[in-house]
GROMACS .gro file of C-alpha atoms in nm:
model
  213
    1UNK     CA    1   0.000   0.000   0.000
    2UNK     CA    2   0.104   0.358  -0.060
    3UNK     CA    3   0.182   0.529   0.273
    4UNK     CA    4  -0.085   0.793   0.329
    5UNK     CA    5  -0.127   1.029   0.621
    6UNK     CA    6  -0.400   1.265   0.733
    7UNK     CA    7  -0.392   1.530   1.002
    8UNK     CA    8  -0.617   1.511   1.305
    9UNK     CA    9  -0.661   1.748   1.596
   10UNK     CA   10  -0.456   1.507   1.805
   11UNK     CA   11  -0.169   1.485   1.558
   12UNK     CA   12  -0.118   1.241   1.272
   13UNK     CA   13  -0.282   0.906   1.237
   14UNK     CA   14  -0.199   0.639   0.978
   15UNK     CA   15  -0.455   0.553   0.715
   16UNK     CA   16  -0.458   0.265   0.471
   17UNK     CA   17  -0.669   0.367   0.174
   18UNK     CA   18  -0.728   0.072  -0.055
   19UNK     CA   19  -0.886   0.260  -0.344
   20UNK     CA   20  -0.626   0.536  -0.348
   21UNK     CA   21  -0.346   0.282  -0.325
   22UNK     CA   22  -0.487   0.083  -0.616
   23UNK     CA   23  -0.519   0.398  -0.826
   24UNK     CA   24  -0.164   0.498  -0.740
   25UNK     CA   25  -0.026   0.160  -0.839
   26UNK     CA   26  -0.213   0.175  -1.170
   27UNK     CA   27  -0.049   0.511  -1.235
   28UNK     CA   28   0.285   0.374  -1.122
   29UNK     CA   29   0.271   0.092  -1.376
   30UNK     CA   30   0.242   0.345  -1.656
   31UNK     CA   31   0.499   0.585  -1.519
   32UNK     CA   32   0.757   0.320  -1.443
   33UNK     CA   33   0.843   0.283  -1.810
   34UNK     CA   34   1.017   0.621  -1.804
   35UNK     CA   35   1.124   0.665  -1.442
   36UNK     CA   36   1.416   0.506  -1.260
   37UNK     CA   37   1.342   0.411  -0.899
   38UNK     CA   38   1.602   0.166  -0.771
   39UNK     CA   39   1.790  -0.001  -1.053
   40UNK     CA   40   2.150   0.109  -1.009
   41UNK     CA   41   2.438  -0.028  -1.211
   42UNK     CA   42   2.599  -0.162  -0.899
   43UNK     CA   43   2.932  -0.246  -1.058
   44UNK     CA   44   2.973   0.115  -1.172
   45UNK     CA   45   2.827   0.314  -0.883
   46UNK     CA   46   2.845   0.076  -0.587
   47UNK     CA   47   3.142  -0.142  -0.690
   48UNK     CA   48   3.222  -0.286  -0.349
   49UNK     CA   49   2.867  -0.399  -0.295
   50UNK     CA   50   2.856  -0.542  -0.648
   51UNK     CA   51   3.173  -0.740  -0.586
   52UNK     CA   52   3.042  -0.885  -0.262
   53UNK     CA   53   2.720  -0.990  -0.433
   54UNK     CA   54   2.910  -1.142  -0.724
   55UNK     CA   55   3.130  -1.339  -0.488
   56UNK     CA   56   2.824  -1.435  -0.282
   57UNK     CA   57   2.981  -1.285   0.028
   58UNK     CA   58   2.739  -1.191   0.308
   59UNK     CA   59   2.623  -0.827   0.306
   60UNK     CA   60   2.507  -0.606   0.590
   61UNK     CA   61   2.268  -0.317   0.527
   62UNK     CA   62   2.171  -0.038   0.764
   63UNK     CA   63   1.866   0.176   0.699
   64UNK     CA   64   1.828   0.512   0.869
   65UNK     CA   65   1.516   0.716   0.812
   66UNK     CA   66   1.180   0.833   0.943
   67UNK     CA   67   0.842   0.665   0.988
   68UNK     CA   68   0.821   0.584   0.617
   69UNK     CA   69   1.141   0.381   0.646
   70UNK     CA   70   1.035   0.231   0.977
   71UNK     CA   71   0.733   0.092   0.794
   72UNK     CA   72   0.438   0.297   0.914
   73UNK     CA   73   0.124   0.249   0.707
   74UNK     CA   74   0.242  -0.050   0.503
   75UNK     CA   75   0.003  -0.340   0.532
   76UNK     CA   76   0.255  -0.560   0.711
   77UNK     CA   77   0.301  -0.295   0.980
   78UNK     CA   78  -0.073  -0.305   1.049
   79UNK     CA   79  -0.090  -0.684   1.008
   80UNK     CA   80  -0.350  -0.676   0.735
   81UNK     CA   81  -0.343  -0.840   0.388
   82UNK     CA   82  -0.136  -0.851   0.175
   83UNK     CA   83   0.115  -0.809   0.462
   84UNK     CA   84   0.361  -0.609   0.256
   85UNK     CA   85   0.687  -0.539   0.441
   86UNK     CA   86   0.854  -0.200   0.459
   87UNK     CA   87   1.067  -0.099   0.161
   88UNK     CA   88   1.398  -0.163   0.339
   89UNK     CA   89   1.320  -0.532   0.369
   90UNK     CA   90   1.216  -0.546   0.003
   91UNK     CA   91   1.540  -0.382  -0.110
   92UNK     CA   92   1.751  -0.612   0.106
   93UNK     CA   93   1.573  -0.921  -0.024
   94UNK     CA   94   1.610  -0.804  -0.384
   95UNK     CA   95   1.985  -0.761  -0.340
   96UNK     CA   96   2.042  -1.081  -0.145
   97UNK     CA   97   1.780  -1.299   0.031
   98UNK     CA   98   2.038  -1.364   0.302
   99UNK     CA   99   2.133  -1.000   0.358
  100UNK     CA  100   2.151  -0.878   0.716
  101UNK     CA  101   1.924  -0.573   0.744
  102UNK     CA  102   1.933  -0.341   1.044
  103UNK     CA  103   1.639  -0.102   1.024
  104UNK     CA  104   1.736   0.183   1.256
  105UNK     CA  105   1.469   0.424   1.130
  106UNK     CA  106   1.243   0.599   1.381
  107UNK     CA  107   0.916   0.786   1.343
  108UNK     CA  108   0.957   1.161   1.360
  109UNK     CA  109   1.326   1.159   1.278
  110UNK     CA  110   1.506   1.396   1.044
  111UNK     CA  111   1.853   1.374   0.892
  112UNK     CA  112   1.977   1.574   1.192
  113UNK     CA  113   1.882   1.284   1.420
  114UNK     CA  114   2.078   1.044   1.204
  115UNK     CA  115   2.393   1.251   1.248
  116UNK     CA  116   2.391   1.167   1.618
  117UNK     CA  117   2.298   0.806   1.549
  118UNK     CA  118   2.606   0.735   1.338
  119UNK     CA  119   2.788   0.540   1.615
  120UNK     CA  120   2.499   0.293   1.618
  121UNK     CA  121   2.509   0.266   1.238
  122UNK     CA  122   2.885   0.219   1.229
  123UNK     CA  123   2.872  -0.046   1.501
  124UNK     CA  124   2.691  -0.274   1.255
  125UNK     CA  125   2.989  -0.253   1.013
  126UNK     CA  126   2.756  -0.211   0.714
  127UNK     CA  127   2.846  -0.268   0.352
  128UNK     CA  128   2.558  -0.042   0.248
  129UNK     CA  129   2.379   0.236   0.433
  130UNK     CA  130   2.041   0.350   0.302
  131UNK     CA  131   1.966   0.710   0.404
  132UNK     CA  132   1.601   0.806   0.360
  133UNK     CA  133   1.484   1.137   0.501
  134UNK     CA  134   1.298   1.445   0.387
  135UNK     CA  135   0.935   1.430   0.495
  136UNK     CA  136   0.995   1.565   0.844
  137UNK     CA  137   1.293   1.777   0.742
  138UNK     CA  138   1.072   1.971   0.499
  139UNK     CA  139   0.890   2.129   0.792
  140UNK     CA  140   1.195   2.337   0.886
  141UNK     CA  141   1.517   2.271   0.692
  142UNK     CA  142   1.619   2.433   0.365
  143UNK     CA  143   1.808   2.225   0.109
  144UNK     CA  144   2.146   2.341   0.233
  145UNK     CA  145   2.081   2.233   0.590
  146UNK     CA  146   1.930   1.904   0.477
  147UNK     CA  147   2.224   1.826   0.248
  148UNK     CA  148   2.468   1.920   0.521
  149UNK     CA  149   2.311   1.672   0.761
  150UNK     CA  150   2.310   1.390   0.506
  151UNK     CA  151   2.673   1.464   0.419
  152UNK     CA  152   2.763   1.454   0.789
  153UNK     CA  153   2.602   1.111   0.824
  154UNK     CA  154   2.805   0.976   0.533
  155UNK     CA  155   3.130   1.133   0.652
  156UNK     CA  156   3.097   1.004   1.008
  157UNK     CA  157   3.007   0.652   0.900
  158UNK     CA  158   3.292   0.647   0.646
  159UNK     CA  159   3.538   0.755   0.913
  160UNK     CA  160   3.439   0.452   1.120
  161UNK     CA  161   3.376   0.204   0.836
  162UNK     CA  162   3.612   0.263   0.542
  163UNK     CA  163   3.471   0.130   0.217
  164UNK     CA  164   3.106   0.159   0.317
  165UNK     CA  165   2.871   0.261   0.033
  166UNK     CA  166   2.547   0.457   0.039
  167UNK     CA  167   2.205   0.461  -0.121
  168UNK     CA  168   2.035   0.798  -0.080
  169UNK     CA  169   1.655   0.793  -0.108
  170UNK     CA  170   1.472   1.110  -0.206
  171UNK     CA  171   1.138   1.138  -0.030
  172UNK     CA  172   0.793   1.053  -0.152
  173UNK     CA  173   0.572   1.360  -0.181
  174UNK     CA  174   0.328   1.465   0.094
  175UNK     CA  175  -0.048   1.454   0.068
  176UNK     CA  176  -0.229   1.791   0.067
  177UNK     CA  177  -0.319   1.734   0.432
  178UNK     CA  178   0.048   1.763   0.530
  179UNK     CA  179   0.020   2.138   0.572
  180UNK     CA  180   0.319   2.158   0.806
  181UNK     CA  181   0.578   2.091   0.530
  182UNK     CA  182   0.703   2.320   0.253
  183UNK     CA  183   0.623   2.130  -0.071
  184UNK     CA  184   0.884   2.310  -0.280
  185UNK     CA  185   1.161   2.166  -0.066
  186UNK     CA  186   1.120   1.811  -0.196
  187UNK     CA  187   1.252   1.890  -0.544
  188UNK     CA  188   1.531   2.092  -0.384
  189UNK     CA  189   1.620   1.799  -0.158
  190UNK     CA  190   1.621   1.564  -0.455
  191UNK     CA  191   1.859   1.791  -0.645
  192UNK     CA  192   2.088   1.819  -0.342
  193UNK     CA  193   2.103   1.441  -0.302
  194UNK     CA  194   2.170   1.393  -0.674
  195UNK     CA  195   2.467   1.627  -0.644
  196UNK     CA  196   2.619   1.394  -0.383
  197UNK     CA  197   2.620   1.087  -0.606
  198UNK     CA  198   2.932   0.930  -0.750
  199UNK     CA  199   3.136   0.620  -0.688
  200UNK     CA  200   3.009   0.467  -0.367
  201UNK     CA  201   2.697   0.685  -0.349
  202UNK     CA  202   2.380   0.623  -0.552
  203UNK     CA  203   2.035   0.783  -0.555
  204UNK     CA  204   1.693   0.616  -0.549
  205UNK     CA  205   1.479   0.892  -0.698
  206UNK     CA  206   1.146   0.836  -0.526
  207UNK     CA  207   1.063   1.206  -0.556
  208UNK     CA  208   1.088   1.181  -0.934
  209UNK     CA  209   0.869   0.871  -0.936
  210UNK     CA  210   0.608   1.030  -0.711
  211UNK     CA  211   0.602   1.340  -0.930
  212UNK     CA  212   0.544   1.124  -1.238
  213UNK     CA  213   0.242   0.953  -1.089
   0.00000   0.00000   0.00000
């Protein structure tokens, strides 16, 4: 299911909307022909990860993010059919069914929180770190501050785990009810993350996909 949120007087409550999810997935099927989500050329962008997969060496993945990454609003989180897991588990399984995934994401977090969580990330000695923020950041942080926090996460983890590689995930877009965020920031965040890519750092452009659908 597509993660959807609505505001209430008491805060934010999760909603699973079957019809809207079905419509979104119909749109996604058409848009996917021209939009790259997660299909990196691992041997060119994430060469160390590609080599480990080729050699069938075990891989360790850490995911840091917000409630979307933690799994809020997916059907598996709410224990309802079709019991879809959060995206981190899907990515890990797609790379290697035996991958060790440490989902360290927490609801309400921003990239600033991840900066201070880097010792916990590094302690797992990951081969790949997935960094997925933006939804909460967009309530206060401009693109420069957001990019600075993401860069700090990568730098601190690299200092502790030489050779680690990164997958940056640009955020899905908010629903109109998310009045506390600045919508224009999502494209700016996506551009800032794209500017960080290169050998050892790839981008999963979810913002581009969401815009297309």
